Amino acid sequence: MSKTIKGFSKLSKSAKIDWLATNFTHDPISFKETLSSYWNSDKVIQQLHDEFIENTISNYYLPYGIAPNFIINGEPLAIPMATEESSVVAAASLVAKFWSTRGGFKAKVLSTEKTGQIHFFYTGAFEDLQSYFESNKQRLLDSTNDLTHNMRKRGGGIQAIQLIDKTNELANYYQLHLSFETIDSMGANFINSCLERIASQFKKEDIEIVMSILSNYVPNCLVRAEVHCPIDELGKDGRAFAEKFNQAVQIAHIEPLRAVTHNKGIMNGIDAVVIATGNDFRAIEAGAHAYASKDGKYRSLTHCSIDDETFRFWIDVPLSLGTVGGLTTSHPLAKLSLKILQNPTAKKLMEIVAVAGLAQNFAAIKALITTGIQKGHMKMHLQNILNQLGATDVEKTQISNLFKETTISHSSVMTALKKLRSMS
Ligand code: MEV
């Protein structure tokens, strides 16, 4: 028995599982059964998933749901969401319906710039570096012609290249800072390939390249989504609701402890669509939270105003998304999601994803300032608790009826199930 191994990646899938089962489990048979029960019966699909990463031994499912009734810039859309959090799709659906009779969501891409940097160290005179950069600038850009050819045909490519002096923050540190337009692709591979090519052409004896990589901070790849309506259309106590809602948003604007949770709720909606469409949710998360701190303090990504009896609620969020390339083109469900979304351009997907974030935040704040969050959460969570307790379908129906008007907790459900079972 050895808990470390050489050449694991070279083993077959079943040899990998055998090694793992022997060394890291107490019940190899059920371990293998669980893993294999998540394999796809279609060998082609399974192979596709096996090849997405290294050392694949099974698939990890996430529920894939639909939030219907979104109206975005006048167009009705049903939004696919991949998430494990029980209330997310229900909340999105409710909010979509609510705003569908109040003018729907408006969304607009404000900018689409992406950037990447070549980080390097240089100890000579700045003027010499500057003149080397200026006299070689065109050669550096031309060196990427084969890489940028297709992108340029579609109207994208490298937009600018600049030399940046960072030596006041770190001795001898400079950057080549490049901006890109990547049209419908997220562009990570494109950007990184261009950067590495330029770095290889730029380096010389006295220029020590440290690394070349895109930035996931994309404050100039920004989208705005919003809803607005007259206050009295918000419901019976429209003004009181609008004012309390506004207070909740103001709190998240000035109090980072609240802002983190507030923005987490926004990301519940954003990530679910980002994952469903095969985009990179870690990049989106990192960029969104950095943007939330752009003025030196972590703040809410959403904003609210009440002017002239009009309630307005909006989000500005940086989203670097693609609708071609990467997983968007190779994952069958990502492709399907894009079909459901009527094959959007990357810009349109930015609008949809921002709307999903705004809707989720609207649902959370509405619940928080009225009934509290637990009512809806626990209602959705009830099925999870019942599954954990091994309830049958009949028991699930009976317990769900019982808890229609009662507060749900793990222990109260357990007690009710015990009681039910003792009676039968
Ligand atoms: C839970 O996943 C998200 C919320 O906490 C967001 C919020 O508090 O605004 C409900």
Short mmCIF file of C-alpha atoms and ligand atoms in Angstrom, two decimals:
data_model
loop_
_atom_site.label_atom_id
_atom_site.label_comp_id
_atom_site.label_asym_id
_atom_site.label_seq_id
_atom_site.Cartn_x
_atom_site.Cartn_y
_atom_site.Cartn_z
CA MET A 1 0.00 0.00 0.00
CA SER A 2 1.28 3.42 -0.93
CA LYS A 3 -0.55 6.68 -0.72
CA THR A 4 1.73 8.31 -3.27
CA ILE A 5 2.35 7.14 -6.80
CA LYS A 6 4.50 7.85 -9.84
CA GLY A 7 2.94 7.93 -13.31
CA PHE A 8 -0.69 8.02 -12.10
CA SER A 9 -1.82 9.88 -15.24
CA LYS A 10 -0.47 7.03 -17.40
CA LEU A 11 -2.67 4.39 -15.73
CA SER A 12 -5.95 3.33 -17.34
CA LYS A 13 -9.14 4.69 -15.78
CA SER A 14 -9.87 1.40 -14.02
CA ALA A 15 -6.29 1.10 -12.74
CA LYS A 16 -6.54 4.62 -11.35
CA ILE A 17 -9.79 3.72 -9.59
CA ASP A 18 -8.30 0.48 -8.24
CA TRP A 19 -5.31 2.31 -6.81
CA LEU A 20 -7.55 4.96 -5.24
CA ALA A 21 -9.99 2.39 -3.87
CA THR A 22 -7.19 0.35 -2.30
CA ASN A 23 -5.34 3.24 -0.75
CA PHE A 24 -7.99 5.80 0.16
CA THR A 25 -11.28 4.00 0.86
CA HIS A 26 -12.55 1.42 3.32
CA ASP A 27 -15.27 0.14 1.02
CA PRO A 28 -13.78 -0.30 -2.48
CA ILE A 29 -16.89 -1.99 -3.88
CA SER A 30 -19.36 0.76 -3.09
CA PHE A 31 -16.72 3.36 -3.99
CA LYS A 32 -16.46 1.87 -7.48
CA GLU A 33 -20.23 1.52 -7.76
CA THR A 34 -20.77 5.20 -6.95
CA LEU A 35 -18.14 6.35 -9.44
CA SER A 36 -19.43 4.14 -12.23
CA SER A 37 -23.07 5.09 -11.61
CA TYR A 38 -22.14 8.61 -12.76
CA TRP A 39 -20.51 7.45 -16.01
CA ASN A 40 -22.43 8.27 -19.15
CA SER A 41 -23.82 5.22 -20.95
CA ASP A 42 -23.00 6.90 -24.27
CA LYS A 43 -19.30 6.13 -24.75
CA VAL A 44 -18.74 9.14 -27.02
CA ILE A 45 -20.11 11.56 -24.44
CA GLN A 46 -18.11 9.89 -21.68
CA GLN A 47 -14.90 10.08 -23.68
CA LEU A 48 -15.53 13.77 -24.34
CA HIS A 49 -15.82 14.40 -20.61
CA ASP A 50 -12.83 12.19 -19.83
CA GLU A 51 -10.75 14.35 -22.11
CA PHE A 52 -11.75 17.73 -20.69
CA ILE A 53 -9.28 17.23 -17.85
CA GLU A 54 -6.54 14.82 -16.78
CA ASN A 55 -7.12 11.80 -14.52
CA THR A 56 -10.93 11.75 -14.98
CA ILE A 57 -12.55 8.95 -13.00
CA SER A 58 -16.20 10.02 -13.15
CA ASN A 59 -18.53 12.97 -13.77
CA TYR A 60 -19.69 15.43 -11.13
CA TYR A 61 -23.31 16.42 -11.80
CA LEU A 62 -24.86 19.80 -11.11
CA PRO A 63 -28.60 20.33 -11.56
CA TYR A 64 -29.40 22.12 -14.83
CA GLY A 65 -32.58 24.19 -14.60
CA ILE A 66 -34.51 26.80 -16.54
CA ALA A 67 -35.74 30.19 -15.37
CA PRO A 68 -38.47 31.19 -17.85
CA ASN A 69 -40.28 34.49 -18.54
CA PHE A 70 -37.33 36.87 -18.74
CA ILE A 71 -37.93 39.85 -20.99
CA ILE A 72 -34.59 41.42 -21.92
CA ASN A 73 -34.64 44.48 -24.17
CA GLY A 74 -38.12 43.39 -25.26
CA GLU A 75 -37.11 39.82 -26.13
CA PRO A 76 -38.58 36.90 -24.17
CA LEU A 77 -35.93 34.43 -23.00
CA ALA A 78 -35.76 31.29 -20.89
CA ILE A 79 -32.42 31.23 -19.07
CA PRO A 80 -30.57 27.95 -18.40
CA MET A 81 -28.84 27.79 -15.02
CA ALA A 82 -26.47 25.20 -13.58
CA THR A 83 -26.36 25.40 -9.81
CA GLU A 84 -26.65 23.28 -6.70
CA GLU A 85 -28.18 26.06 -4.57
CA SER A 86 -31.83 25.16 -4.11
CA SER A 87 -33.48 28.59 -4.26
CA VAL A 88 -31.60 30.15 -7.18
CA VAL A 89 -33.70 29.04 -10.15
CA ALA A 90 -36.99 29.53 -8.27
CA ALA A 91 -35.94 33.06 -7.29
CA ALA A 92 -34.88 33.92 -10.85
CA SER A 93 -38.17 32.62 -12.25
CA LEU A 94 -40.27 34.63 -9.77
CA VAL A 95 -38.36 37.84 -10.41
CA ALA A 96 -38.45 37.33 -14.20
CA LYS A 97 -42.23 37.05 -14.03
CA PHE A 98 -42.54 40.05 -11.69
CA TRP A 99 -40.59 42.35 -14.04
CA SER A 100 -42.14 40.92 -17.21
CA THR A 101 -45.30 42.94 -16.47
CA ARG A 102 -43.32 46.06 -15.55
CA GLY A 103 -41.36 46.67 -18.75
CA GLY A 104 -38.88 43.82 -18.38
CA PHE A 105 -35.10 44.18 -18.06
CA LYS A 106 -33.02 46.62 -20.08
CA ALA A 107 -29.38 45.76 -20.68
CA LYS A 108 -26.52 47.39 -22.55
CA VAL A 109 -22.87 46.53 -23.11
CA LEU A 110 -20.80 49.61 -22.22
CA SER A 111 -17.37 48.37 -23.37
CA THR A 112 -15.58 45.19 -24.54
CA GLU A 113 -11.87 45.76 -23.95
CA LYS A 114 -9.69 42.93 -22.62
CA THR A 115 -6.09 43.28 -21.59
CA GLY A 116 -2.93 41.29 -21.03
CA GLN A 117 0.54 42.14 -19.76
CA ILE A 118 4.09 41.05 -20.41
CA HIS A 119 5.83 41.54 -17.07
CA PHE A 120 9.57 42.12 -17.26
CA PHE A 121 12.60 43.43 -15.44
CA TYR A 122 15.13 45.83 -16.93
CA THR A 123 18.00 47.60 -15.20
CA GLY A 124 19.21 50.00 -17.92
CA ALA A 125 18.22 53.58 -18.72
CA PHE A 126 14.49 54.12 -19.30
CA GLU A 127 15.10 56.25 -22.43
CA ASP A 128 16.95 53.35 -24.06
CA LEU A 129 14.11 50.96 -23.24
CA GLN A 130 11.58 53.43 -24.57
CA SER A 131 13.41 53.89 -27.83
CA TYR A 132 13.88 50.11 -28.22
CA PHE A 133 10.12 49.67 -27.66
CA GLU A 134 9.11 52.47 -30.05
CA SER A 135 11.39 51.31 -32.83
CA ASN A 136 10.23 47.69 -32.50
CA LYS A 137 6.53 48.25 -31.78
CA GLN A 138 5.32 47.49 -35.29
CA ARG A 139 7.62 44.46 -35.59
CA LEU A 140 6.20 43.11 -32.31
CA LEU A 141 2.63 43.53 -33.53
CA ASP A 142 3.44 42.07 -36.96
CA SER A 143 4.97 39.01 -35.29
CA THR A 144 1.43 38.00 -34.25
CA ASN A 145 -0.09 38.30 -37.74
CA ASP A 146 -0.64 34.57 -38.15
CA LEU A 147 -2.30 34.40 -34.72
CA THR A 148 -4.53 37.46 -35.19
CA HIS A 149 -5.49 36.82 -38.83
CA ASN A 150 -8.93 35.27 -38.15
CA MET A 151 -9.73 37.63 -35.31
CA ARG A 152 -8.87 40.66 -37.47
CA LYS A 153 -11.17 39.33 -40.20
CA ARG A 154 -14.00 39.41 -37.64
CA GLY A 155 -13.15 42.98 -36.58
CA GLY A 156 -11.05 42.16 -33.52
CA GLY A 157 -7.39 41.73 -32.67
CA ILE A 158 -4.77 43.70 -30.79
CA GLN A 159 -5.98 47.27 -30.26
CA ALA A 160 -2.99 48.84 -28.56
CA ILE A 161 0.40 48.16 -27.01
CA GLN A 162 2.04 50.37 -24.42
CA LEU A 163 5.22 50.37 -22.38
CA ILE A 164 4.48 50.98 -18.71
CA ASP A 165 7.01 51.99 -16.10
CA LYS A 166 6.23 50.37 -12.74
CA THR A 167 9.59 51.04 -11.12
CA ASN A 168 8.10 53.38 -8.51
CA GLU A 169 6.29 50.34 -7.05
CA LEU A 170 8.86 47.61 -7.70
CA ALA A 171 12.50 48.20 -8.64
CA ASN A 172 13.29 47.56 -12.34
CA TYR A 173 9.75 46.32 -13.09
CA TYR A 174 8.08 47.26 -16.39
CA GLN A 175 5.19 45.97 -18.46
CA LEU A 176 4.08 45.80 -22.02
CA HIS A 177 0.36 46.37 -21.62
CA LEU A 178 -1.82 45.24 -24.52
CA SER A 179 -5.52 45.69 -25.15
CA PHE A 180 -7.57 43.31 -27.23
CA GLU A 181 -10.96 43.00 -28.88
CA THR A 182 -11.91 39.34 -29.00
CA ILE A 183 -15.47 39.64 -30.48
CA ASP A 184 -17.43 36.49 -29.61
CA SER A 185 -14.71 34.54 -27.86
CA MET A 186 -13.62 35.01 -24.27
CA GLY A 187 -10.19 35.10 -25.84
CA ALA A 188 -7.95 33.70 -23.10
CA ASN A 189 -5.97 31.42 -25.43
CA PHE A 190 -5.84 34.04 -28.16
CA ILE A 191 -4.58 36.73 -25.78
CA ASN A 192 -2.03 34.48 -24.07
CA SER A 193 -0.67 33.22 -27.41
CA CYS A 194 -0.25 36.80 -28.68
CA LEU A 195 1.46 37.84 -25.44
CA GLU A 196 3.89 34.92 -25.47
CA ARG A 197 4.76 35.58 -29.11
CA ILE A 198 5.40 39.27 -28.48
CA ALA A 199 7.43 38.49 -25.36
CA SER A 200 9.66 36.12 -27.33
CA GLN A 201 10.27 38.87 -29.89
CA PHE A 202 10.78 41.60 -27.29
CA LYS A 203 13.27 39.88 -25.00
CA LYS A 204 16.97 40.56 -25.27
CA GLU A 205 20.04 40.36 -23.03
CA ASP A 206 19.02 43.18 -20.71
CA ILE A 207 15.25 42.44 -20.73
CA GLU A 208 14.27 39.63 -18.40
CA ILE A 209 10.74 38.44 -19.14
CA VAL A 210 9.01 37.16 -15.99
CA MET A 211 5.65 36.17 -17.44
CA SER A 212 3.05 36.91 -20.11
CA ILE A 213 -0.62 36.53 -19.21
CA LEU A 214 -4.05 38.05 -19.72
CA SER A 215 -5.70 39.94 -16.89
CA ASN A 216 -9.00 38.68 -15.53
CA TYR A 217 -9.64 42.20 -14.30
CA VAL A 218 -11.74 43.62 -17.14
CA PRO A 219 -13.22 46.91 -15.88
CA ASN A 220 -13.55 48.04 -19.50
CA CYS A 221 -15.51 44.97 -20.55
CA LEU A 222 -18.58 46.25 -18.77
CA VAL A 223 -22.30 45.65 -19.02
CA ARG A 224 -25.23 47.40 -17.37
CA ALA A 225 -28.59 45.75 -16.66
CA GLU A 226 -31.51 47.54 -15.07
CA VAL A 227 -35.16 47.53 -14.16
CA HIS A 228 -37.37 50.49 -13.39
CA CYS A 229 -41.02 51.21 -12.80
CA PRO A 230 -43.28 53.72 -11.04
CA ILE A 231 -43.13 53.10 -7.29
CA ASP A 232 -46.86 52.38 -7.07
CA GLU A 233 -46.41 49.44 -9.49
CA LEU A 234 -44.19 47.69 -6.97
CA GLY A 235 -47.19 46.49 -4.97
CA LYS A 236 -49.60 47.52 -2.24
CA ASP A 237 -46.97 49.29 -0.12
CA GLY A 238 -44.86 50.33 -3.07
CA ARG A 239 -43.24 53.37 -1.46
CA ALA A 240 -42.35 51.61 1.80
CA PHE A 241 -40.97 48.66 -0.18
CA ALA A 242 -38.91 50.90 -2.49
CA GLU A 243 -37.46 52.86 0.41
CA LYS A 244 -36.51 49.80 2.42
CA PHE A 245 -35.06 48.19 -0.71
CA ASN A 246 -33.02 51.34 -1.33
CA GLN A 247 -31.77 51.28 2.27
CA ALA A 248 -30.64 47.67 1.84
CA VAL A 249 -28.65 48.61 -1.27
CA GLN A 250 -27.14 51.68 0.45
CA ILE A 251 -25.99 49.45 3.33
CA ALA A 252 -24.25 47.14 0.86
CA HIS A 253 -22.66 50.23 -0.72
CA ILE A 254 -20.95 51.40 2.47
CA GLU A 255 -20.57 48.21 4.58
CA PRO A 256 -18.15 45.63 3.14
CA LEU A 257 -19.35 42.91 5.53
CA ARG A 258 -22.80 43.17 3.96
CA ALA A 259 -21.47 43.90 0.47
CA VAL A 260 -19.69 40.54 0.26
CA THR A 261 -22.91 38.61 0.98
CA HIS A 262 -24.95 40.95 -1.23
CA ASN A 263 -22.53 40.34 -4.13
CA LYS A 264 -22.41 36.61 -3.36
CA GLY A 265 -26.15 36.57 -4.01
CA ILE A 266 -25.57 38.34 -7.34
CA MET A 267 -22.95 35.74 -8.24
CA ASN A 268 -25.50 32.98 -7.48
CA GLY A 269 -27.31 34.14 -10.62
CA ILE A 270 -24.26 35.08 -12.67
CA ASP A 271 -22.26 31.89 -12.04
CA ALA A 272 -25.24 29.64 -12.77
CA VAL A 273 -25.58 31.05 -16.31
CA VAL A 274 -21.83 31.29 -16.79
CA ILE A 275 -21.46 27.59 -15.93
CA ALA A 276 -24.49 26.57 -18.02
CA THR A 277 -22.95 28.29 -21.06
CA GLY A 278 -19.50 26.74 -20.56
CA ASN A 279 -17.79 29.97 -19.54
CA ASP A 280 -15.06 30.44 -16.92
CA PHE A 281 -16.79 31.26 -13.63
CA ARG A 282 -13.51 31.66 -11.71
CA ALA A 283 -12.45 34.43 -14.10
CA ILE A 284 -15.86 36.07 -13.78
CA GLU A 285 -15.79 35.84 -9.97
CA ALA A 286 -12.26 37.26 -9.69
CA GLY A 287 -13.05 40.12 -12.07
CA ALA A 288 -16.39 40.98 -10.45
CA HIS A 289 -14.99 41.15 -6.91
CA ALA A 290 -11.99 43.21 -8.04
CA TYR A 291 -14.42 45.61 -9.73
CA ALA A 292 -16.47 45.80 -6.53
CA SER A 293 -13.30 47.14 -4.83
CA LYS A 294 -12.31 49.54 -7.60
CA ASP A 295 -12.48 52.67 -5.44
CA GLY A 296 -10.44 51.14 -2.61
CA LYS A 297 -13.38 49.80 -0.63
CA TYR A 298 -15.40 46.66 -1.34
CA ARG A 299 -18.93 47.73 -2.35
CA SER A 300 -22.21 46.50 -3.80
CA LEU A 301 -22.22 45.77 -7.53
CA THR A 302 -25.86 46.90 -7.73
CA HIS A 303 -27.31 50.37 -7.26
CA CYS A 304 -30.74 51.77 -6.53
CA SER A 305 -32.45 55.14 -6.85
CA ILE A 306 -35.89 56.59 -6.26
CA ASP A 307 -36.46 59.70 -8.39
CA ASP A 308 -39.72 61.32 -9.43
CA GLU A 309 -41.74 58.39 -8.09
CA THR A 310 -39.65 55.99 -10.20
CA PHE A 311 -37.86 53.04 -8.64
CA ARG A 312 -34.67 52.15 -10.50
CA PHE A 313 -32.36 49.22 -9.76
CA TRP A 314 -29.26 48.40 -11.79
CA ILE A 315 -25.97 46.56 -11.93
CA ASP A 316 -22.68 47.44 -13.61
CA VAL A 317 -20.50 44.36 -13.85
CA PRO A 318 -17.42 43.40 -15.87
CA LEU A 319 -18.03 40.14 -17.74
CA SER A 320 -15.54 38.58 -20.09
CA LEU A 321 -17.63 35.91 -21.82
CA GLY A 322 -17.55 33.91 -25.00
CA THR A 323 -20.10 32.22 -27.20
CA VAL A 324 -17.54 30.54 -29.45
CA GLY A 325 -14.43 28.56 -28.58
CA GLY A 326 -13.46 26.63 -25.47
CA LEU A 327 -16.13 24.71 -23.61
CA THR A 328 -18.89 26.81 -25.24
CA THR A 329 -18.20 24.89 -28.44
CA SER A 330 -17.27 21.49 -27.03
CA HIS A 331 -19.58 20.80 -24.07
CA PRO A 332 -22.92 19.45 -25.34
CA LEU A 333 -24.94 21.13 -22.60
CA ALA A 334 -23.11 24.44 -23.01
CA LYS A 335 -23.99 24.34 -26.71
CA LEU A 336 -27.58 23.52 -25.81
CA SER A 337 -27.71 26.44 -23.36
CA LEU A 338 -26.59 28.80 -26.09
CA LYS A 339 -29.27 27.38 -28.39
CA ILE A 340 -31.92 27.95 -25.71
CA LEU A 341 -30.62 31.52 -25.47
CA GLN A 342 -31.11 31.86 -29.26
CA ASN A 343 -27.38 31.65 -30.06
CA PRO A 344 -26.38 35.02 -28.62
CA THR A 345 -23.28 37.01 -29.49
CA ALA A 346 -20.85 37.44 -26.60
CA LYS A 347 -22.26 40.94 -26.07
CA LYS A 348 -25.79 39.61 -25.82
CA LEU A 349 -24.65 36.90 -23.41
CA MET A 350 -23.06 39.63 -21.26
CA GLU A 351 -26.48 41.31 -21.10
CA ILE A 352 -28.26 38.07 -20.21
CA VAL A 353 -25.76 37.16 -17.48
CA ALA A 354 -25.91 40.65 -15.95
CA VAL A 355 -29.71 40.38 -15.90
CA ALA A 356 -29.47 37.00 -14.12
CA GLY A 357 -27.26 38.62 -11.46
CA LEU A 358 -29.58 41.60 -11.04
CA ALA A 359 -32.65 39.36 -10.81
CA GLN A 360 -31.04 37.20 -8.15
CA ASN A 361 -30.10 40.26 -6.10
CA PHE A 362 -33.65 41.64 -6.44
CA ALA A 363 -35.04 38.34 -5.14
CA ALA A 364 -32.62 38.22 -2.21
CA ILE A 365 -33.22 41.82 -1.12
CA LYS A 366 -37.00 41.46 -1.53
CA ALA A 367 -36.97 38.38 0.70
CA LEU A 368 -34.56 39.90 3.23
CA ILE A 369 -36.61 43.08 3.75
CA THR A 370 -39.98 41.29 3.87
CA THR A 371 -40.36 37.65 4.95
CA GLY A 372 -36.67 37.00 5.68
CA ILE A 373 -34.53 34.67 3.62
CA GLN A 374 -35.13 31.41 5.44
CA LYS A 375 -38.76 30.91 4.44
CA GLY A 376 -38.03 30.49 0.72
CA HIS A 377 -34.64 28.87 1.28
CA MET A 378 -35.89 26.20 3.64
CA LYS A 379 -38.94 25.51 1.46
CA MET A 380 -36.58 24.65 -1.40
CA HIS A 381 -34.18 22.94 0.97
CA LEU A 382 -36.92 20.64 2.32
CA GLN A 383 -36.49 18.21 -0.57
CA ASN A 384 -32.74 18.03 0.13
CA ILE A 385 -33.37 17.29 3.80
CA LEU A 386 -35.92 14.62 2.89
CA ASN A 387 -33.48 13.04 0.43
CA GLN A 388 -30.75 13.02 3.09
CA LEU A 389 -33.17 11.27 5.45
CA GLY A 390 -34.04 8.68 2.80
CA ALA A 391 -37.74 9.64 2.57
CA THR A 392 -39.91 7.82 0.03
CA ASP A 393 -41.99 9.75 -2.55
CA VAL A 394 -45.13 9.25 -0.45
CA GLU A 395 -43.36 10.47 2.68
CA LYS A 396 -42.02 13.48 0.73
CA THR A 397 -45.55 14.50 -0.31
CA GLN A 398 -46.94 14.05 3.19
CA ILE A 399 -44.13 15.98 4.88
CA SER A 400 -44.22 18.76 2.25
CA ASN A 401 -47.95 19.23 2.94
CA LEU A 402 -47.26 19.29 6.65
CA PHE A 403 -44.63 22.01 6.31
CA LYS A 404 -46.62 24.28 3.98
CA GLU A 405 -47.34 26.73 6.77
CA THR A 406 -44.72 25.68 9.34
CA THR A 407 -41.14 26.80 9.84
CA ILE A 408 -38.73 24.25 8.39
CA SER A 409 -35.56 23.13 10.10
CA HIS A 410 -33.49 19.97 9.76
CA SER A 411 -34.54 18.74 13.20
CA SER A 412 -38.24 19.57 12.76
CA VAL A 413 -38.33 17.61 9.49
CA MET A 414 -36.51 14.69 11.12
CA THR A 415 -39.00 14.65 14.00
CA ALA A 416 -41.98 14.81 11.63
CA LEU A 417 -40.61 11.96 9.53
CA LYS A 418 -39.99 9.81 12.60
CA LYS A 419 -43.54 10.49 13.78
CA LEU A 420 -44.98 9.65 10.37
CA ARG A 421 -43.04 6.41 10.22
CA SER A 422 -44.08 5.40 13.74
CA MET A 423 -47.73 5.85 12.76
CA SER A 424 -47.57 3.65 9.70
C1 MEV B 1 -27.49 33.10 -0.33
O1 MEV B 1 -26.85 32.19 -1.19
C2 MEV B 1 -27.42 34.50 -0.90
C3 MEV B 1 -27.97 35.60 0.02
O2 MEV B 1 -27.31 35.53 1.28
C4 MEV B 1 -27.69 36.91 -0.66
C5 MEV B 1 -27.98 38.12 0.18
O3 MEV B 1 -27.93 38.06 1.42
O4 MEV B 1 -28.24 39.18 -0.44
C6 MEV B 1 -29.42 35.41 0.26
#
